[in-house]
Every structure is written in C-alpha cells, then in structure tokens.
Amino acid sequence: MPYIEALGENARLPAVARITAHVRLRLSRGELLEAARRVAAWLADRGVASGDRVVLQAPGGPLWVAGFFGCLLRGAVAVPLDPALPPSQVRPLAVRVDPRAGLAEGRQAPVAGIPWLDLNELRPRQGLTAGTHGEEAAHHAPRLPPPAGPACRRNHEHDPKPGDHVEIVFTSGTTGRPRAVPITHLNLLASLHPIERGWRKRRHWVDRIRPRLLCMVPPSHLFGQVVGVLIPILMGLPVIFLDDLRPQVIRRTLRRERVAAAIAVPRLLKLVRDDLLRDGSAATAPGDSDAPLWRRIWAARRLHRHLGWRFMGWISGGAALDEDVDEFWDRRGYVVVQGYGLTEAAPIISVSHPFTRRRGTVGKPMGDQEIRIAEDGELWVRGANVTSGYLDDSQANREAFQDGWLRTGDRVEQDERGVLRVRARLKDIIVAADGLNVDPRAVEREIEKEEGVREAAVVAAAGPTGEVVHAVMVLDGRSPPLEIIRRANSRLDPGSRVKTFSVWPQAALPRTSTGKLQRALVRSAVAASAGSDRGAEDAGSTAEAGSGSREPAGDAIGAGTRSADPVTAALSALTGRAADELKGTAELDRDLALGSLDRVELLVHLEEMTGHSLDETAVVTARTVDDLTRAMSVPPAPPLPMPRWSRRLVPRLVRSLARNFLVAPVFHVLFRLSVSGREHLQGLAPPFLIVANHESHLDTGALLFALPRRLRSHLAVAMATDHLPGAFQDQRAGSFWQQLAYRGLVLLFHAYPLARAGGFSVTLEYTGELAESGYCPLIYPEGRMRQAGEGPPAFRDGPSLLARDLRIPVVPVGLAGAGTALPSGQGWPRPGRLWVVFGAPLTVAMEEEQEPGRFTQRLEQEVRRLVSCAQKAKR
C-alpha cells in the first residue's frame, strides 16, 4: 500500500485538519499513519478479515481518513456513508452490504448487531496525563490498541491486489434508490496515475510552496474523497475539511487559514459569490475576461485582500457550474478548475486546464480513457477507472453498461481540441408538445436572475397535449411569482418558456450532500400537485398572451409565503414541532424552550437555508417568532473582533513584565490570598477550561495569582462586552477611553470579548482556537456577576459544549471574598482577604455527551460545593 506507507516520509508535516464551530483537529502525516494502524489492529481484534465490509459514517477530517486508511491496511472493504444520513436511512443501506463492523464519530451506533468503534478514541484527550485523577482518566480510557510495532503490523495489515475492492460507494440518489458501486484499487489508481505523472514533473516547486487546500465536499462522495483526500496525501499537501458551510465562514477560513485552493460543489461557489455581492466586498469593477491574469487580479485587489492573497481559485465538481458564476470568478482573477465525472468512473472522466479552459467546458478525457458520443449526444466512457458494475442490481447494469462501456446519461459536445462541454442530463430534458428539447438548467438560470428568487427547478409537467415546462421556485416574498415568470419568459425562446409554476413550501429545494438538485423528488411533488383538484397556476397564457389563468393553487407543492418561511422551517427542524404550532406570538424562551446555544444553532440553520449572513444579535435577542421573522431583515453587524494580536511575542513579553513587576506587587499589598486544592493541578497540562462563580471584578486577579506560576501565562479570560460597550461601538461618547481600558485588560490579563446579547458563535470559535494553541480559557458560566441579596444565577451550557467537543477537562473553582472587597458599583476596592478553592478536574462522561445539560448540572453542583468550602474558610 505505497500511498499510505508514504505517510511515514516527512512524518511531521501537516496532513489533514478539520475545523468546526469551535474545534480544530489536526494530524500530521505520521500521526495519521499511526491512527490508521490502530484502526486496522482494532478491526483485526474484532475478527474482520480481508474482503469483509466495514461501514464508515463520519464527517470529513482526520478521523474519517484514519478510519478509511485503517480499512485499507486491513484489507476490509470500506462502505462510506453520508454523515448527514439519519439511522433510519443508514440501516437499509447497511443491510444491502452485510457489514462485519462499523466506524463512526460518536458513541451512538447507527446499526445494531455489529461492533462499532467511536473514531473519537483516536483523538488524544488533552490536559489529563497518565496517572492523573485516576477515576476521570480511567473513565475515558481508549478502547483502541496501543501503537503497533513492525512485528504486530504484519499480523493485521494486508497486501492488496489491483482487482481487490477498496470500497462500496452509494450514488447520491438524485433519481431514487441509491446504487451501490464497488470500487477497486485499479479503478482508483487509474484516476490517480495521470495526476501523479503531472505532479512528479513539478514536484520540486510543489514541495517548496506546499499550498493548503480547503475541502468542503464530504469524502463519502467519491469526488471529495479522491480530490480532497487521496490527491493531497499523494502530493504531500495539507488539506482542511470545513463543517460550517455558511458563506461568511468560508470567506473567513480562506483568509485565516491561508488557503491556496478550495474544493467545492458549484452551489458553494454561487453562494459565496452572492454573499460577496450582497455586502459589497466584490464591489470593485471586474477586469476584462481577455486581459492577462495579473491585470484581473489587480482590478479586483480589494477582493483578493479580503479572501487572502494566497487564495488562487476553486476546484469545482459534483454538478454543473453555471457560466455566470464561472465568469464572476474568472473576471476577478481567480482560477476555476472544473472537473467532470461519475461515481462509476472512480470518479474522474475529465478535468479542465486551469489556464487554457473556456467557460462552460470540463476539459479533455484524462488518462487512457476512451470516449464515444452516441447519436443522441450521450457520452459513453471505457477505461480502467470504470467499475465493473453495480452491486446486486442486474437491471441497472443492463441500463448503464454495454460491452464494457459506461453510459453516463449526459449529453455532451466535443470541440476541435477534444474538450468536452456537458449540455444536460438526458433524463432531465423536457420534450415539449411541439417536439422541441428544452434544457431545464438554461431556464432555471433565467428565473434565478430575478430578484426575490432564492432558487428554481424546472421539470416536465403533464399538459393538455404533452409535456410542458413547469417551474418550481423558492421565494422570499418580495416579488409576485407571476411577475417573476413573466420577466423570465421575456428573455427565453418561445419553445423554452415556462407554462405553469408553483412555489416550493420549504426554504430550500431538496439536494444531495454535494448540492445536486434531487429533480426526481421535485417532479414527484409536481405530479402529486397536478392530481389535486386545483392544479398549478398556468403561466403560459398569462405571461405570453395576457389572458386569464386558472386557479393559482400549487398548494400541494406549496404556494403561499407562510409555508415557505425559513423561520418556520428552521424552528420546526430544531424543536420538532409542526409548522402550524409555531404561532407568531410564541415566545422562544418560554414556549419553545430555546436556550442561548439553541439560538446559535438556529442562526446557523437560518443562514444555511437563506444563503446569506444575518445579524446575530437580532436573532439571539428575539423574544417571539414574529421578532425572529423581523430579525431576518436586519442587516448583519460587523463581526465581533477578537484580539489575536495579544498572542504575539511582544504583547506576551509586556504582559509577563507588567504582571510580575506592576500588578502582582499592588495586588499582594491590598489582598491576602488563601488558596486550597492546588494539588489537583499537579500533573495537569494545558489546555483545560477553568470555570468559576462570579462575584466581583477582583475574581480574575484572585484566580490568576492562585494558579501555579507555570500555568499563569496560559490563562485567557472571557470578558463580557457590556462592561466596556464603547470598545465595540465607536459612535458612543467616551469610546476612546473605553477602548483604551479594553486594550489594557487584553494586554494585562489576556482577555477576549464575550457578548451576552449576540456574538456567541464567534466567541466559541475563538475559545476553541485558544485551546488549540495551548491556552486555558476562564469562563464564568453564570453569565454575570452576582448582585448583593440575590441567589446565584444558573449556569449556562457553554463550558459543557466546549469540554465535550474539545475533549479537554474542566477545572471547577470556588471563589469568596471578592464580593465584599469590591462590590458591584464600587470604584475602589477595600483591602481584605480572598479565598480560592480548586476542585478536581472533571470530564464529560459518555452518558453526558448527548445531553450537555447533564454535565452542566454536575459542574454547577461542584462549583457550589467549592464556594461553600471557601465561605466556611472565610468564616
């Protein structure tokens, strides 16, 4: 297995990373190889033999790659499944392949009756060291074998043959039941060898630059797997998988991670383009498409600065790329490489040349593949990369394969240079009553140009004399649908004009994990609607001849603005309630029981469904469903700035000197510090979370100087922004002094902002970034200081979520005395005594991972106990 064994070369170089909302997991090449070997050993221990099938369901990232490579080392046949599939859909797919074991990220087994490995066991639990806090460490002891030596490796690793199966990949199922496609080593090598030959010619330059790749296609899809995993591993390039596919997150990641090229489906290129145009980031005049590349880059220099100067362009595949989206990026100096292929072709058929391609083309056939264009324009392919046939599906094999040729189902054209242009899927072409063939994608592009149209699907519907062109639209309610169709029809040829239309009830059309429109589902819904008493609205006569139309009632599909409301759809998905239960006056806190983290998740849902950024503060502070609907129209505020500058060398040196020679002497002159429980910190290595009760502004200073000296430089303090609002709102009076005070706190105490009304997602992301860098964030989960005479505020779930996802321990701390020395509202402290009690580190137990609130309760009980101990010592 030379590709996998090559990971041992340059073992310290970064290989694969995954970025989530607040977690960054990175593995080097050596760490990835060792993790794969441990998976192979686990499979061997469970009796999985060469040729046995293993289900793999996890998000793309280091753990997925380790699981996949572990299957290859063992000789098992991996069955990668989309991580978004619920167990009800995973089970029938698993039954079809009869697996012997399963790999998943999480302790919930999607399929019963077989052994499952939680891939999180491959991640080191940070903070807890061997022999530390025995009960907590033993509770999370990994179930994987220890790293294997060479002799042991020979016992569980397999030497493959070219015809051996690597995996069984299920097609995306855009037309119905997914088909199981067996892929062999020879199939994959046939796709990789042409790329390897080209890379070896330029290896010297590639090794010098080592550009970073960003992959936003799940590796359960063969495009994401080959382009996002195998090719980067082969070329020694680091690749980052991104979970959050909101356009603003993609933009921020491109710049922050210094990405050179992004691997994405065409829909993401369109969403990012639309988001840039919406907020003005791409407002600079685009360059001439015939101008040299450097001139186009210079003309769009503002955009290149915004996305990062290292970002060169996109690698697009999995679906067709609209020419207007292609033109947008091309005219601004970005390279767009468009690939074309099928799962059955493992998966690459052709790839366009990055510098000589024409818009709308997908390049020449790659490698030694043979192609044939049938009389109806369908492309046929034959080569070593093509699978031998579907698994246990003789009828599908007869339809798709003929004498060794794979019938792609795509109508293509080939120019004089041999370059292919994909025109349409043959099964999607609408044959109108007059015999004309209508390409639905061309009609969809014209409809989507209209304001108020989020997306559109064009399918065939039954008419009085044959098929007619029917449009299904997702609208935002700003324009009447009939007016939209009229304007679109005015730009279309008479034979391609829309005759009937309807409005889709959800906030988005059904799509696969790679963004392909599930046109079969749309067609079925249109047919069901046509069978109702009312039918769909006739746009033909109204738009073209000006006469009357039938009853506008595509309600079986979903006419009407309320049913298409993204707020209703998002709340239904989050709470499990039916749309008719979500009245406008329903309160989000009391009636729907949405906490602060639930609202952050709601924000992510809404932004993914609408495809554009929302104002987080407006969403998070909404009281009712109607408030939330109004928040959708609020323009987004600038993101909360995070003080990354404070982690640079000079600020760190200034902080150390100021603490030791300025802050510490003053603090110890004013206060006597009593500390207990410090033994719990012995052997505890950063990062870990520190969670404490909050009585006064003195709490942070007391905790800082109560820590052992070796840990003080690792402390980072989450600070509420409402204490110094002018630091974030320049228009307020006195903001200069508040900004100065804020920067002083950042410099002296390594503070960072935590907004109470909004900005949670940015703060969570930065907290994860700090933990990844070896810092120990201090969080006050009560959310505010306790006022005199009131009971302690309830803990929030933020620390529990961070502890679970970052897999780091939490140190509970009880504080007392600070509320007396510096009560709320008092300007100068009274000298006195402060008490700090450290508790034993806590980690999230297995049964608490699915319910972070349970760990929050345990953490709160422990902090309250420590506070009682501190108060007893005080008395």
Short mmCIF file of N, CA, C and O in Angstrom, two decimals, residues 469-509:
data_model
loop_
_atom_site.label_atom_id
_atom_site.label_comp_id
_atom_site.label_asym_id
_atom_site.label_seq_id
_atom_site.Cartn_x
_atom_site.Cartn_y
_atom_site.Cartn_z
N VAL A 469 -43.30 22.94 -19.77
CA VAL A 469 -42.23 23.40 -18.90
C VAL A 469 -42.86 23.96 -17.62
O VAL A 469 -43.63 24.93 -17.67
N HIS A 470 -42.52 23.35 -16.48
CA HIS A 470 -43.08 23.76 -15.19
C HIS A 470 -41.94 24.23 -14.30
O HIS A 470 -40.92 23.55 -14.15
N ALA A 471 -42.10 25.40 -13.67
CA ALA A 471 -41.09 25.97 -12.78
C ALA A 471 -41.54 25.86 -11.33
O ALA A 471 -42.68 26.19 -11.01
N VAL A 472 -40.64 25.38 -10.48
CA VAL A 472 -40.86 25.35 -9.03
C VAL A 472 -39.86 26.31 -8.41
O VAL A 472 -38.66 26.20 -8.66
N MET A 473 -40.36 27.26 -7.62
CA MET A 473 -39.50 28.33 -7.11
C MET A 473 -39.51 28.38 -5.58
O MET A 473 -40.52 28.09 -4.96
N VAL A 474 -38.36 28.78 -5.03
CA VAL A 474 -38.26 29.14 -3.62
C VAL A 474 -38.13 30.65 -3.58
O VAL A 474 -37.17 31.21 -4.13
N LEU A 475 -39.08 31.32 -2.95
CA LEU A 475 -39.16 32.78 -2.98
C LEU A 475 -38.97 33.36 -1.59
O LEU A 475 -39.16 32.69 -0.58
N ASP A 476 -38.61 34.65 -1.56
CA ASP A 476 -38.51 35.34 -0.28
C ASP A 476 -39.66 36.30 -0.06
O ASP A 476 -39.67 37.07 0.90
N GLY A 477 -40.66 36.28 -0.95
CA GLY A 477 -41.86 37.06 -0.76
C GLY A 477 -41.79 38.48 -1.26
O GLY A 477 -42.75 39.24 -1.13
N ARG A 478 -40.64 38.90 -1.87
CA ARG A 478 -40.52 40.29 -2.29
C ARG A 478 -41.20 40.58 -3.63
O ARG A 478 -41.55 41.72 -3.91
N SER A 479 -41.35 39.57 -4.48
CA SER A 479 -41.94 39.78 -5.80
C SER A 479 -43.02 38.75 -6.05
O SER A 479 -42.88 37.58 -5.65
N PRO A 480 -44.12 39.14 -6.69
CA PRO A 480 -45.16 38.16 -7.03
C PRO A 480 -44.61 37.12 -7.99
O PRO A 480 -43.89 37.45 -8.94
N PRO A 481 -44.92 35.85 -7.77
CA PRO A 481 -44.36 34.80 -8.64
C PRO A 481 -44.73 34.95 -10.10
O PRO A 481 -43.92 34.66 -10.98
N LEU A 482 -45.97 35.42 -10.37
CA LEU A 482 -46.37 35.57 -11.76
C LEU A 482 -45.53 36.60 -12.49
O LEU A 482 -45.15 36.42 -13.65
N GLU A 483 -45.18 37.70 -11.79
CA GLU A 483 -44.34 38.73 -12.40
C GLU A 483 -42.94 38.19 -12.67
O GLU A 483 -42.31 38.53 -13.68
N ILE A 484 -42.45 37.35 -11.78
CA ILE A 484 -41.13 36.74 -11.98
C ILE A 484 -41.12 35.91 -13.25
O ILE A 484 -40.20 36.00 -14.08
N ILE A 485 -42.14 35.08 -13.41
CA ILE A 485 -42.21 34.21 -14.59
C ILE A 485 -42.37 35.04 -15.86
O ILE A 485 -41.76 34.73 -16.90
N ARG A 486 -43.16 36.10 -15.82
CA ARG A 486 -43.32 36.96 -17.00
C ARG A 486 -41.98 37.54 -17.45
O ARG A 486 -41.65 37.50 -18.64
N ARG A 487 -41.23 38.05 -16.49
CA ARG A 487 -39.95 38.67 -16.86
C ARG A 487 -38.96 37.63 -17.38
O ARG A 487 -38.22 37.89 -18.33
N ALA A 488 -38.92 36.45 -16.75
CA ALA A 488 -38.02 35.40 -17.22
C ALA A 488 -38.42 34.93 -18.61
O ALA A 488 -37.56 34.72 -19.49
N ASN A 489 -39.71 34.76 -18.85
CA ASN A 489 -40.18 34.31 -20.17
C ASN A 489 -39.84 35.29 -21.27
O ASN A 489 -39.63 34.91 -22.42
N SER A 490 -39.78 36.58 -20.93
CA SER A 490 -39.47 37.58 -21.95
C SER A 490 -38.06 37.43 -22.50
O SER A 490 -37.76 37.93 -23.58
N ARG A 491 -37.19 36.73 -21.75
CA ARG A 491 -35.81 36.52 -22.21
C ARG A 491 -35.59 35.14 -22.80
O ARG A 491 -34.48 34.84 -23.24
N LEU A 492 -36.60 34.29 -22.77
CA LEU A 492 -36.47 32.91 -23.26
C LEU A 492 -37.05 32.76 -24.65
O LEU A 492 -37.95 33.50 -25.05
N ASP A 493 -36.53 31.77 -25.38
CA ASP A 493 -37.12 31.42 -26.68
C ASP A 493 -38.55 30.93 -26.46
O ASP A 493 -38.86 30.34 -25.42
N PRO A 494 -39.43 31.13 -27.43
CA PRO A 494 -40.83 30.70 -27.26
C PRO A 494 -40.98 29.24 -26.85
O PRO A 494 -41.81 28.90 -26.01
N GLY A 495 -40.15 28.36 -27.40
CA GLY A 495 -40.28 26.94 -27.08
C GLY A 495 -39.82 26.57 -25.69
O GLY A 495 -40.14 25.49 -25.19
N SER A 496 -39.03 27.46 -25.04
CA SER A 496 -38.48 27.17 -23.72
C SER A 496 -39.23 27.87 -22.60
O SER A 496 -38.86 27.73 -21.44
N ARG A 497 -40.27 28.63 -22.93
CA ARG A 497 -40.93 29.44 -21.91
C ARG A 497 -41.72 28.59 -20.93
O ARG A 497 -42.25 27.54 -21.28
N VAL A 498 -41.79 29.10 -19.69
CA VAL A 498 -42.49 28.40 -18.61
C VAL A 498 -43.99 28.50 -18.85
O VAL A 498 -44.52 29.59 -19.11
N LYS A 499 -44.67 27.36 -18.76
CA LYS A 499 -46.12 27.33 -18.96
C LYS A 499 -46.87 27.32 -17.62
O LYS A 499 -47.93 27.93 -17.50
N THR A 500 -46.37 26.59 -16.65
CA THR A 500 -47.01 26.54 -15.32
C THR A 500 -45.93 26.67 -14.26
O THR A 500 -44.75 26.41 -14.51
N PHE A 501 -46.34 27.07 -13.06
CA PHE A 501 -45.36 27.20 -11.98
C PHE A 501 -46.02 26.95 -10.63
O PHE A 501 -47.25 26.95 -10.52
N SER A 502 -45.19 26.76 -9.63
CA SER A 502 -45.67 26.61 -8.26
C SER A 502 -44.55 27.04 -7.33
O SER A 502 -43.41 27.24 -7.75
N VAL A 503 -44.90 27.22 -6.06
CA VAL A 503 -43.94 27.67 -5.04
C VAL A 503 -43.64 26.52 -4.10
O VAL A 503 -44.56 25.87 -3.59
N TRP A 504 -42.36 26.28 -3.89
CA TRP A 504 -41.93 25.18 -3.01
C TRP A 504 -42.18 25.56 -1.55
O TRP A 504 -41.91 26.69 -1.15
N PRO A 505 -42.68 24.64 -0.72
CA PRO A 505 -43.07 25.00 0.65
C PRO A 505 -41.91 25.20 1.61
O PRO A 505 -42.05 25.88 2.61
N GLN A 506 -40.77 24.57 1.32
CA GLN A 506 -39.63 24.67 2.25
C GLN A 506 -38.73 25.84 1.86
O GLN A 506 -38.91 26.46 0.82
N ALA A 507 -37.74 26.10 2.72
CA ALA A 507 -36.82 27.21 2.47
C ALA A 507 -35.74 26.86 1.46
O ALA A 507 -34.95 27.71 1.07
N ALA A 508 -35.67 25.60 1.03
CA ALA A 508 -34.67 25.19 0.05
C ALA A 508 -35.20 23.97 -0.70
O ALA A 508 -35.97 23.17 -0.15
N LEU A 509 -34.79 23.82 -1.95
CA LEU A 509 -35.15 22.64 -2.73
C LEU A 509 -34.35 21.44 -2.24
O LEU A 509 -33.26 21.59 -1.67
#
